[in-house]
Tab-separated table of N, CA and C in Angstrom:
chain	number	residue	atom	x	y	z
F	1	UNK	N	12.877	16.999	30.294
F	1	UNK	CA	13.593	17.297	31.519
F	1	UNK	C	14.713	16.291	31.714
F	2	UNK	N	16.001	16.741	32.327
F	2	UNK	CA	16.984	15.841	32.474
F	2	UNK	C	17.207	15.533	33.997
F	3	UNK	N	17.561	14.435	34.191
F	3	UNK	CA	17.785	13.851	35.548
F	3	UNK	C	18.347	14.959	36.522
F	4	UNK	N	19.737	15.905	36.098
F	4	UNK	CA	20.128	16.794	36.452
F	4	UNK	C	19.190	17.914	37.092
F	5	UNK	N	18.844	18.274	36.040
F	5	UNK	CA	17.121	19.143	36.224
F	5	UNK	C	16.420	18.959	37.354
F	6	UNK	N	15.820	17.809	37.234
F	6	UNK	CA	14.912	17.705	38.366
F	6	UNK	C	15.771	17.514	39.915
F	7	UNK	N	16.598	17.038	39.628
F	7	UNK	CA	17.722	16.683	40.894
F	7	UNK	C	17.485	18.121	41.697
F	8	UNK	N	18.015	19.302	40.842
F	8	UNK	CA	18.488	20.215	41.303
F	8	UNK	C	17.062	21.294	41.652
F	9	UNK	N	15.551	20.846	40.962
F	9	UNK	CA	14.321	21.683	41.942
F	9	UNK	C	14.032	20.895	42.743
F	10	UNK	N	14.175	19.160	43.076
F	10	UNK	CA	13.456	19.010	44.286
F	10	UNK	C	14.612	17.930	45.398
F	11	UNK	N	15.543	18.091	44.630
F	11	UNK	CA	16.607	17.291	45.476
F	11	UNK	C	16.825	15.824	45.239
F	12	UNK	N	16.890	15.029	46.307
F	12	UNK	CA	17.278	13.887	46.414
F	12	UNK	C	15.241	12.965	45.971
F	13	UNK	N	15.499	11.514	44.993
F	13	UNK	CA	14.416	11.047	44.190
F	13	UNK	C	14.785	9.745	44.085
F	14	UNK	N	14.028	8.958	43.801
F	14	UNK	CA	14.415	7.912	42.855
F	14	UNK	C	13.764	7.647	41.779
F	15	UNK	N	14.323	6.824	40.883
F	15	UNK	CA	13.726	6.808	39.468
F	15	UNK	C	14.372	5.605	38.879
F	16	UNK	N	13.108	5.230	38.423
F	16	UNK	CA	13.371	3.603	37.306
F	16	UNK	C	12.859	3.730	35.967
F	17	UNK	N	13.240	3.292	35.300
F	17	UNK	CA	13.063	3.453	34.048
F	17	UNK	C	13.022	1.643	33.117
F	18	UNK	N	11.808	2.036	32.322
F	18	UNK	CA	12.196	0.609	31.100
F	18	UNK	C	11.714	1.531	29.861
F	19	UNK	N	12.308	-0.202	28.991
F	19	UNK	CA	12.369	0.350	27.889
F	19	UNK	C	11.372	0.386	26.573
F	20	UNK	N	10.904	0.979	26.108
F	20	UNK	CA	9.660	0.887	24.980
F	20	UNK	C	10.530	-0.171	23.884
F	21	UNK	N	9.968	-1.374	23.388
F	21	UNK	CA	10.763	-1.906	22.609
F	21	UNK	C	10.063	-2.512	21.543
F	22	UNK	N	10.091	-2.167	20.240
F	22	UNK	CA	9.353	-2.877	18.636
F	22	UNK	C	10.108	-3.377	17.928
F	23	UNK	N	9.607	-5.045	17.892
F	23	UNK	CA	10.400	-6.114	17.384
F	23	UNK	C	11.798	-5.779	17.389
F	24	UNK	N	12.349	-5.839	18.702
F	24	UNK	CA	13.441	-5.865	19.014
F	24	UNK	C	14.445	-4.540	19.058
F	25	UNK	N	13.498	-3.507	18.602
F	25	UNK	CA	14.643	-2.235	18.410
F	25	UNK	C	13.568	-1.514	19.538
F	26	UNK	N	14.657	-0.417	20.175
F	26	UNK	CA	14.271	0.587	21.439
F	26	UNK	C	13.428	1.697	20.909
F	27	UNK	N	12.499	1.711	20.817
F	27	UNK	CA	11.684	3.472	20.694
F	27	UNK	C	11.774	4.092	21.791
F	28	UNK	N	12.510	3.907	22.895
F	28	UNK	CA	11.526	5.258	23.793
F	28	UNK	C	12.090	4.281	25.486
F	29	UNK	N	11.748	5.478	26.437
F	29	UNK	CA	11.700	4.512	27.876
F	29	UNK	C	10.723	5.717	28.480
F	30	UNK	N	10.325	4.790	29.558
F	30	UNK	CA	9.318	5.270	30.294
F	30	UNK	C	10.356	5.135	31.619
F	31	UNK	N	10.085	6.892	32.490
F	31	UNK	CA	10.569	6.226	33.772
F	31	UNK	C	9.802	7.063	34.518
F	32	UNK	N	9.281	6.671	36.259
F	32	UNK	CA	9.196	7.595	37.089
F	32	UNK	C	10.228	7.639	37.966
F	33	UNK	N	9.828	8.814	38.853
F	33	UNK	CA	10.412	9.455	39.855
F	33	UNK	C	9.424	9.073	41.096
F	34	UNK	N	10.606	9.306	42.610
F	34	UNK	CA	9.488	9.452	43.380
F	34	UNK	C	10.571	10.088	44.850
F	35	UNK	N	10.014	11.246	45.396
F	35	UNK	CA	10.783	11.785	45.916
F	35	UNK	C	9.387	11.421	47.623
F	36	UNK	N	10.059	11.326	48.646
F	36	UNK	CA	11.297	10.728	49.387
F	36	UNK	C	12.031	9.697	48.387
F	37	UNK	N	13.457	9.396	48.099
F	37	UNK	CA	13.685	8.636	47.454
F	37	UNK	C	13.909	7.067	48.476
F	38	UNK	N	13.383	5.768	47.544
F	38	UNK	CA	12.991	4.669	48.505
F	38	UNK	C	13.118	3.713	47.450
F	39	UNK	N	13.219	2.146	47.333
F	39	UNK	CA	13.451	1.269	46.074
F	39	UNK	C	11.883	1.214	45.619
F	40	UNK	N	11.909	1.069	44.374
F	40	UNK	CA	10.668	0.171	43.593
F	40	UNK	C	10.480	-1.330	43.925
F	41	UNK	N	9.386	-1.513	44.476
F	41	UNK	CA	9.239	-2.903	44.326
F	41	UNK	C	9.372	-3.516	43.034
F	42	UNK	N	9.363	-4.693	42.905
F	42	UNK	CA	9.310	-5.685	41.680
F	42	UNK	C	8.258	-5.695	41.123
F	43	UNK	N	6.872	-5.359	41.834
F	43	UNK	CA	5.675	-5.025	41.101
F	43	UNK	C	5.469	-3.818	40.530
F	44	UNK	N	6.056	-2.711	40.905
F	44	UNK	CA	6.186	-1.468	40.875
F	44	UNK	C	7.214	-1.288	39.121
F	45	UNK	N	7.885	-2.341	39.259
F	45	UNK	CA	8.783	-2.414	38.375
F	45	UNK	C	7.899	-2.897	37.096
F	46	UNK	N	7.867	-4.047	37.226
F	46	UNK	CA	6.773	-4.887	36.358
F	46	UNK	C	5.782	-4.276	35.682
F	47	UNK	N	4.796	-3.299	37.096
F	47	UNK	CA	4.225	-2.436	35.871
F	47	UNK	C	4.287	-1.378	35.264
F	48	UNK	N	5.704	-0.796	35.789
F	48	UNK	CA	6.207	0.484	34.436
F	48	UNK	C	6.352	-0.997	33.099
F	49	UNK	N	6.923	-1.492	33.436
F	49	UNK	CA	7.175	-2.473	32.002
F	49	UNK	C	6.182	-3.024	30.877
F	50	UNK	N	5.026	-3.119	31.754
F	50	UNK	CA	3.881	-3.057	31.422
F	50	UNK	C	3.489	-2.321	30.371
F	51	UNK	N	3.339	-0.740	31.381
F	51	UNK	CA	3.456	0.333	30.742
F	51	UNK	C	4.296	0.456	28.989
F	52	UNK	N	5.415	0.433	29.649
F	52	UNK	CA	6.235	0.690	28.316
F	52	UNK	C	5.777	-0.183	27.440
F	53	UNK	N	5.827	-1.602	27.754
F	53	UNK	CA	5.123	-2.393	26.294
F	53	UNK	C	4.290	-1.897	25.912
F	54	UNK	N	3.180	-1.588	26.576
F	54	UNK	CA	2.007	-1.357	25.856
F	54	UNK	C	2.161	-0.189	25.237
F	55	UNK	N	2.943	1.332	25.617
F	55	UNK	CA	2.934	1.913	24.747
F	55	UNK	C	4.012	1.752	23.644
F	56	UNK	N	4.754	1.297	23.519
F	56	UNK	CA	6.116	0.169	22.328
F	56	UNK	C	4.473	-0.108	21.626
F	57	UNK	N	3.931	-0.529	21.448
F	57	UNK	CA	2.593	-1.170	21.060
F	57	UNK	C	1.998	-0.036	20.264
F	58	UNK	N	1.434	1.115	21.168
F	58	UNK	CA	0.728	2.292	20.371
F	58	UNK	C	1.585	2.781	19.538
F	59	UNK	N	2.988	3.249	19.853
F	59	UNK	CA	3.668	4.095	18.647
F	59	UNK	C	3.997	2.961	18.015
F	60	UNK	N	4.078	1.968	17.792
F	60	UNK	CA	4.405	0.492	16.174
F	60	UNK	C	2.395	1.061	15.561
F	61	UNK	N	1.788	1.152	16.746
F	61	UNK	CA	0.290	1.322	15.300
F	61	UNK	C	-0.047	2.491	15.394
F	62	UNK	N	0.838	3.762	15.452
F	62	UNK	CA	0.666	4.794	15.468
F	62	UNK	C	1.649	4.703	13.737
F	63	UNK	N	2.927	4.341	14.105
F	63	UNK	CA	3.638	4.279	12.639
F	63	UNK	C	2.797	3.461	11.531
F	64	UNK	N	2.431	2.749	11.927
F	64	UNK	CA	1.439	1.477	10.660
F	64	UNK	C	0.357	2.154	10.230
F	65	UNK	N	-0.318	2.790	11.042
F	65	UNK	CA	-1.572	3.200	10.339
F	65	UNK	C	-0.704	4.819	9.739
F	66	UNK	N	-0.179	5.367	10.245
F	66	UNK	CA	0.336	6.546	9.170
F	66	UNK	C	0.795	5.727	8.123
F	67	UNK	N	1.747	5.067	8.049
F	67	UNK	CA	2.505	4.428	6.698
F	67	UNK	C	1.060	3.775	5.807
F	68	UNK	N	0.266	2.803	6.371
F	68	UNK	CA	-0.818	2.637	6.066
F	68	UNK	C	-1.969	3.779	5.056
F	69	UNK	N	-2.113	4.949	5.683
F	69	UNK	CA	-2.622	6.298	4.800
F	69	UNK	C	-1.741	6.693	4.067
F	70	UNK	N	-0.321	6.458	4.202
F	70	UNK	CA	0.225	7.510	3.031
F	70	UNK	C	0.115	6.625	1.796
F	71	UNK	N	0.082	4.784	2.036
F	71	UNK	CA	0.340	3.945	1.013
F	71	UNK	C	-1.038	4.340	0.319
F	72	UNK	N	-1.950	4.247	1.167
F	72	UNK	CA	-3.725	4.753	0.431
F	72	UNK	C	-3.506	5.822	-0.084
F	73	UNK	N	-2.747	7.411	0.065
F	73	UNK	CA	-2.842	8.025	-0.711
F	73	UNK	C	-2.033	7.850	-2.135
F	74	UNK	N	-1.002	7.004	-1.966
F	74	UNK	CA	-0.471	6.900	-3.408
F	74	UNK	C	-1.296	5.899	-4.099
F	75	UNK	N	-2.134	4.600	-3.692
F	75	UNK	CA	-2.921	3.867	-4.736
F	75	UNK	C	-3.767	4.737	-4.824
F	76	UNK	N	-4.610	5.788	-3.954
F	76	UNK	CA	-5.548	6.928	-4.580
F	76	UNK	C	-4.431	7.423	-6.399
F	77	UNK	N	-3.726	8.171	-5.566
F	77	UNK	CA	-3.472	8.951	-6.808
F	77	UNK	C	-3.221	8.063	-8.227
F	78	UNK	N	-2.412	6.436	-8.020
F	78	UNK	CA	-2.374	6.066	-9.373
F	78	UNK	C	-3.907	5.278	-9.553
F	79	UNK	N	-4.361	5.387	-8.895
F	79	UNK	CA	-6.056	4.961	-9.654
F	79	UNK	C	-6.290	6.210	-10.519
F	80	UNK	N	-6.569	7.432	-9.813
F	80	UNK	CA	-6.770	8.791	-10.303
F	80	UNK	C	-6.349	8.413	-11.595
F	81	UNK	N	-4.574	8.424	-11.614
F	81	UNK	CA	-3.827	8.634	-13.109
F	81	UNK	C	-4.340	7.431	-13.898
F	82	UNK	N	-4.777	6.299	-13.201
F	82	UNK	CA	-5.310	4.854	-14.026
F	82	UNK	C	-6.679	5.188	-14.971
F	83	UNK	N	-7.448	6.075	-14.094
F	83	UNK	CA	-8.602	6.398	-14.802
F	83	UNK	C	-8.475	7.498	-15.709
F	84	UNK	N	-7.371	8.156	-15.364
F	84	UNK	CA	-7.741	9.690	-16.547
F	84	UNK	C	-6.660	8.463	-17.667
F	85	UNK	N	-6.060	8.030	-17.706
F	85	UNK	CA	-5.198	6.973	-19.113
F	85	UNK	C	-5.985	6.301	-19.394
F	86	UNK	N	-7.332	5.895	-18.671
F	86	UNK	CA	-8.414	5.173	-19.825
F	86	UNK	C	-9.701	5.804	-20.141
F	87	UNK	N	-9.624	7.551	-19.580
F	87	UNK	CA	-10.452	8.209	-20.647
F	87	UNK	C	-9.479	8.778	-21.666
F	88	UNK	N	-8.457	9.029	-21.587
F	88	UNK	CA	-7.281	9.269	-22.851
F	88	UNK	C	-7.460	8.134	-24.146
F	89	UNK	N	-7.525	6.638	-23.349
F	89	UNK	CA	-7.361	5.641	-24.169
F	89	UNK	C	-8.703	5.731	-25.287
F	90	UNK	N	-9.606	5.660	-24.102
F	90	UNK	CA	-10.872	5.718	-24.740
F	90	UNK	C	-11.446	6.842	-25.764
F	91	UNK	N	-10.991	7.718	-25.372
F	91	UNK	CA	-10.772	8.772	-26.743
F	91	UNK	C	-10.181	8.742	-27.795
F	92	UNK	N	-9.026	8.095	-27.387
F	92	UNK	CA	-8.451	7.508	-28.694
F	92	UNK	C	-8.677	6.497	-29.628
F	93	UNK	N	-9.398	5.754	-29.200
F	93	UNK	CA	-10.381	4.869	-29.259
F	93	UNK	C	-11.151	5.464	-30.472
F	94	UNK	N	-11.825	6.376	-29.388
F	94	UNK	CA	-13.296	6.626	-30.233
F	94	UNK	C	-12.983	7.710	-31.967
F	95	UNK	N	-11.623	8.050	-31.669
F	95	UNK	CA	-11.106	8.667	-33.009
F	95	UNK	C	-10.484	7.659	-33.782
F	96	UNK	N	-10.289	6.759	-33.305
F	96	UNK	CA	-9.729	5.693	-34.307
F	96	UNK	C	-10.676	5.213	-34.946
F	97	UNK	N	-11.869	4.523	-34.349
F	97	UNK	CA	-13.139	3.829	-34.780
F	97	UNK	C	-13.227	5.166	-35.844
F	98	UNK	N	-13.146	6.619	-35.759
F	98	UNK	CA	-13.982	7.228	-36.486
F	98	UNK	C	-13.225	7.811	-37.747
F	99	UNK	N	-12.183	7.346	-37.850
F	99	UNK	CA	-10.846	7.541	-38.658
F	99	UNK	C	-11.093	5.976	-39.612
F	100	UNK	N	-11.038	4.686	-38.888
F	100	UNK	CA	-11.696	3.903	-39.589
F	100	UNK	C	-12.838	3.983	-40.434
F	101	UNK	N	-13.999	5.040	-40.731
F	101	UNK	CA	-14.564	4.882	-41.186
F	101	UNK	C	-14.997	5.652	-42.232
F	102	UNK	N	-14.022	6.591	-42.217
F	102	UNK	CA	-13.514	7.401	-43.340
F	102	UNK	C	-13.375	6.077	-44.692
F	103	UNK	N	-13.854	6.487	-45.739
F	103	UNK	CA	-13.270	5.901	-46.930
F	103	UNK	C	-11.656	6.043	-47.057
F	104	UNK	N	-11.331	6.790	-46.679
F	104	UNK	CA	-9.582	6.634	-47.496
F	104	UNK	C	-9.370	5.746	-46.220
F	105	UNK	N	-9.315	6.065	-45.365
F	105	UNK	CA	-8.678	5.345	-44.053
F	105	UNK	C	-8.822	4.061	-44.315
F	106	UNK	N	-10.094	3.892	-44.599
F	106	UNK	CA	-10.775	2.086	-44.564
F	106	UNK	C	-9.739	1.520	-45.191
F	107	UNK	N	-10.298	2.229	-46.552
F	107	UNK	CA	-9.570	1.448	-47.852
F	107	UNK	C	-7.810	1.267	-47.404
F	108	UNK	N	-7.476	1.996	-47.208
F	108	UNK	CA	-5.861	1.719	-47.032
F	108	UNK	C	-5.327	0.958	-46.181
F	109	UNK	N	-6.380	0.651	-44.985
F	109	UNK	CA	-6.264	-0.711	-43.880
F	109	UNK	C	-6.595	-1.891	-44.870
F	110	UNK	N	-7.600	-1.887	-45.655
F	110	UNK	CA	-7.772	-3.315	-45.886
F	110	UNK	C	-6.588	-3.581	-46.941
F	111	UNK	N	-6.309	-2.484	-47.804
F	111	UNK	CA	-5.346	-2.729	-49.327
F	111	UNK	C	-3.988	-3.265	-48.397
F	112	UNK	N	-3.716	-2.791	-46.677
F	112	UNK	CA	-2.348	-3.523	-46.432
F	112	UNK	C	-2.359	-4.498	-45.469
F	113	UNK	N	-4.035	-5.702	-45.503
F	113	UNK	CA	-4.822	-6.509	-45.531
F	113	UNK	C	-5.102	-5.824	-43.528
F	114	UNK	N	-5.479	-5.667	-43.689
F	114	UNK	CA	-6.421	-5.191	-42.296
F	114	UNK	C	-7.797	-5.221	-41.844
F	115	UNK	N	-8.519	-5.248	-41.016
F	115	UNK	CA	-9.764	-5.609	-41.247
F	115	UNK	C	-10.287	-4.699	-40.622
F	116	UNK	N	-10.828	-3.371	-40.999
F	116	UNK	CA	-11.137	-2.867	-40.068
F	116	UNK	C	-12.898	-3.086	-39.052
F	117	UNK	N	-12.375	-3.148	-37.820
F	117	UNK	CA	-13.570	-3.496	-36.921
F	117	UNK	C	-14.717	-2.422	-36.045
F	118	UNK	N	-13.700	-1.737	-35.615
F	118	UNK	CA	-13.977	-0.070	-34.939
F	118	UNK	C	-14.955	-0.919	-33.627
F	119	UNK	N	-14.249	-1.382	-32.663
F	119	UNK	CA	-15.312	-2.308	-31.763
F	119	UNK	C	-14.620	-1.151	-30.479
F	120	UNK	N	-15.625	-1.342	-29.614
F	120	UNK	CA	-15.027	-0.633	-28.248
F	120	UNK	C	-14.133	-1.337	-27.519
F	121	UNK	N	-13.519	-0.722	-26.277
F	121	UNK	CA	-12.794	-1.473	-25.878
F	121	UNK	C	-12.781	-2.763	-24.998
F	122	UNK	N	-14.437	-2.558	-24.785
F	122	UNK	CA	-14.865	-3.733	-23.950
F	122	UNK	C	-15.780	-4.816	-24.962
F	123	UNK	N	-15.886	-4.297	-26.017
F	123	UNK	CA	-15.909	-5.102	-27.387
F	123	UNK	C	-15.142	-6.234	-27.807
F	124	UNK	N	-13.935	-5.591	-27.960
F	124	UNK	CA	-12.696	-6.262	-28.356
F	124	UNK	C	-11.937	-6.766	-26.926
F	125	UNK	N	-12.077	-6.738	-25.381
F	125	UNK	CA	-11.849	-7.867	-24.573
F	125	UNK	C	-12.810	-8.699	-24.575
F	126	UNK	N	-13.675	-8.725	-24.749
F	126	UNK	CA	-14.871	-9.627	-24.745
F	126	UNK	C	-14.721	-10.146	-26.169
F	127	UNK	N	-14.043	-10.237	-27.197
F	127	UNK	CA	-13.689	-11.159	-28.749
F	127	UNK	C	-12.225	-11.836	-28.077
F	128	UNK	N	-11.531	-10.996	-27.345
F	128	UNK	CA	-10.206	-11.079	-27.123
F	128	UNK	C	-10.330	-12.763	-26.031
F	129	UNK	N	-11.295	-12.833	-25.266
F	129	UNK	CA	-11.151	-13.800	-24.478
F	129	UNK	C	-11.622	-15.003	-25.196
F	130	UNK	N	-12.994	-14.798	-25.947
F	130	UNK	CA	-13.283	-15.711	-26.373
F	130	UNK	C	-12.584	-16.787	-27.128
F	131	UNK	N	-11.466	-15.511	-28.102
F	131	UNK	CA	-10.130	-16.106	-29.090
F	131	UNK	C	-9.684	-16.996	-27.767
F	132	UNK	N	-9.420	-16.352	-26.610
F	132	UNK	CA	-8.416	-17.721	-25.995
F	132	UNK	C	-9.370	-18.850	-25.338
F	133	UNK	N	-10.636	-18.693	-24.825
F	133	UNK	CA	-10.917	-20.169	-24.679
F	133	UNK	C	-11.201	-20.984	-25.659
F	134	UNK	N	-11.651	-20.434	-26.880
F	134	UNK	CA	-11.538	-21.339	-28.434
F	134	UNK	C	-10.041	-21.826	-28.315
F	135	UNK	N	-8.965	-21.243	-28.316
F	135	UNK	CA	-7.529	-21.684	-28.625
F	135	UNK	C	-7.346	-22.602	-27.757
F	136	UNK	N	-7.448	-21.775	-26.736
F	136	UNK	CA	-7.184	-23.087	-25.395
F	136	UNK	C	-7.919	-24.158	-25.621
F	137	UNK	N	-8.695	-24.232	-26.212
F	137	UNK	CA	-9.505	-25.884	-26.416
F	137	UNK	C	-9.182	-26.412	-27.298
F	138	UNK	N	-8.622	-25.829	-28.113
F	138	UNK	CA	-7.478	-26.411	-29.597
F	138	UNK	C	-6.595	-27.070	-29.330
F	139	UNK	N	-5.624	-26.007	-28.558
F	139	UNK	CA	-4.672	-26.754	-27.922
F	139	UNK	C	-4.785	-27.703	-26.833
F	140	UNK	N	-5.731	-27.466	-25.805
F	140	UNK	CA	-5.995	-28.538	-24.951
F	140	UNK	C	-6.201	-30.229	-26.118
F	141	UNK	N	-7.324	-30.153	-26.911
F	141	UNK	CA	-7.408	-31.485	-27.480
F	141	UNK	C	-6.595	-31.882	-28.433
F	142	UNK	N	-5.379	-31.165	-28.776
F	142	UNK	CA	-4.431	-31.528	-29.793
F	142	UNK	C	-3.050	-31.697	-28.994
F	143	UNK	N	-3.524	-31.380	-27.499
F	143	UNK	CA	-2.214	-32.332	-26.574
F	143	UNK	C	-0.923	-31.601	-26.975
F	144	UNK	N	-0.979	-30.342	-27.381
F	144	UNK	CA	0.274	-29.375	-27.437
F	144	UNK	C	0.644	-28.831	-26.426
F	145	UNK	N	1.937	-28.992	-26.369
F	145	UNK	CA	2.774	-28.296	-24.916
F	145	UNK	C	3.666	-27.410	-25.226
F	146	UNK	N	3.955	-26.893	-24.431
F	146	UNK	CA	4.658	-25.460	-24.789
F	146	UNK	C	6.133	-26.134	-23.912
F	147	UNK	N	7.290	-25.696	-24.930
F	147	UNK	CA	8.763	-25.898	-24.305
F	147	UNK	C	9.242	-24.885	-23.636
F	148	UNK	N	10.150	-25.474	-22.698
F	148	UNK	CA	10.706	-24.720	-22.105
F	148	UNK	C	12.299	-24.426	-22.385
């Protein structure tokens, strides 16, 4: 409804208005009316302002928690895609190990010196770490530093 509007079904009003405000930018104003028209007190004032902050308040966590769910639905979906790329991986995996163990396959890894292992993938992080705290203790007691 516009000021005009109401002017013209009930006549002569008064009306104050503040402003809804989030971190510094305007969302919105709150105002009443009040017909006989007569001033707002300063308390009267104070607590439309009230008012308006507090709702400046609901629509900032009305926007946060939407922005909030839509961000949850996109880490949903790349978990989704995270997990179907490590049953892909893992399949591939499990045809490699089984491609390794073919005689021709073998043989032609080791003849272009390869070793073949065929370990899973939580096999080979669990060799993979161990390689670095062995190294890291190599290098820790042989006082090697890395340049920059």
């Amino acid at each position: 409804h516009t000021l005009t509007g109401i002017y013209q079904r009930i006549g002569d009003f008064s009306c104050i208005t503040a402003p809804m405000v989030v971190t510094g930018k305007l969302v919105g104003t709150i105002a009443a009316t009040r017909v006989p028209p007569r001033p707002f007190s300063e308390r009267e004032a104070t607590l439309l302002q009230t008012f308006a902050d507090q709702a400046a308040i609901a629509i900032e966590h009305a926007r946060l928690v939407t922005e909030l769910e839509g961000k949850q639905r996109e880490l949903e979906a790349a978990n989704e895609q995270l997990e179907n790329a490590k049953d892909d991986i893992e399949r591939l995996l499990a045809d490699t190990r089984a491609a390794l163990k073919t005689r021709e396959v073998g043989q032609a890894f080791i003849s272009q010196g390869g070793e073949p292992g065929g370990q899973s993938s939580e096999e080979f992080g669990a060799y993979f770490q161990s390689e670095i705290k062995k190294w890291a203790g190599v290098i820790k007691s042989a006082g090697i530093k890395l340049d920059k």
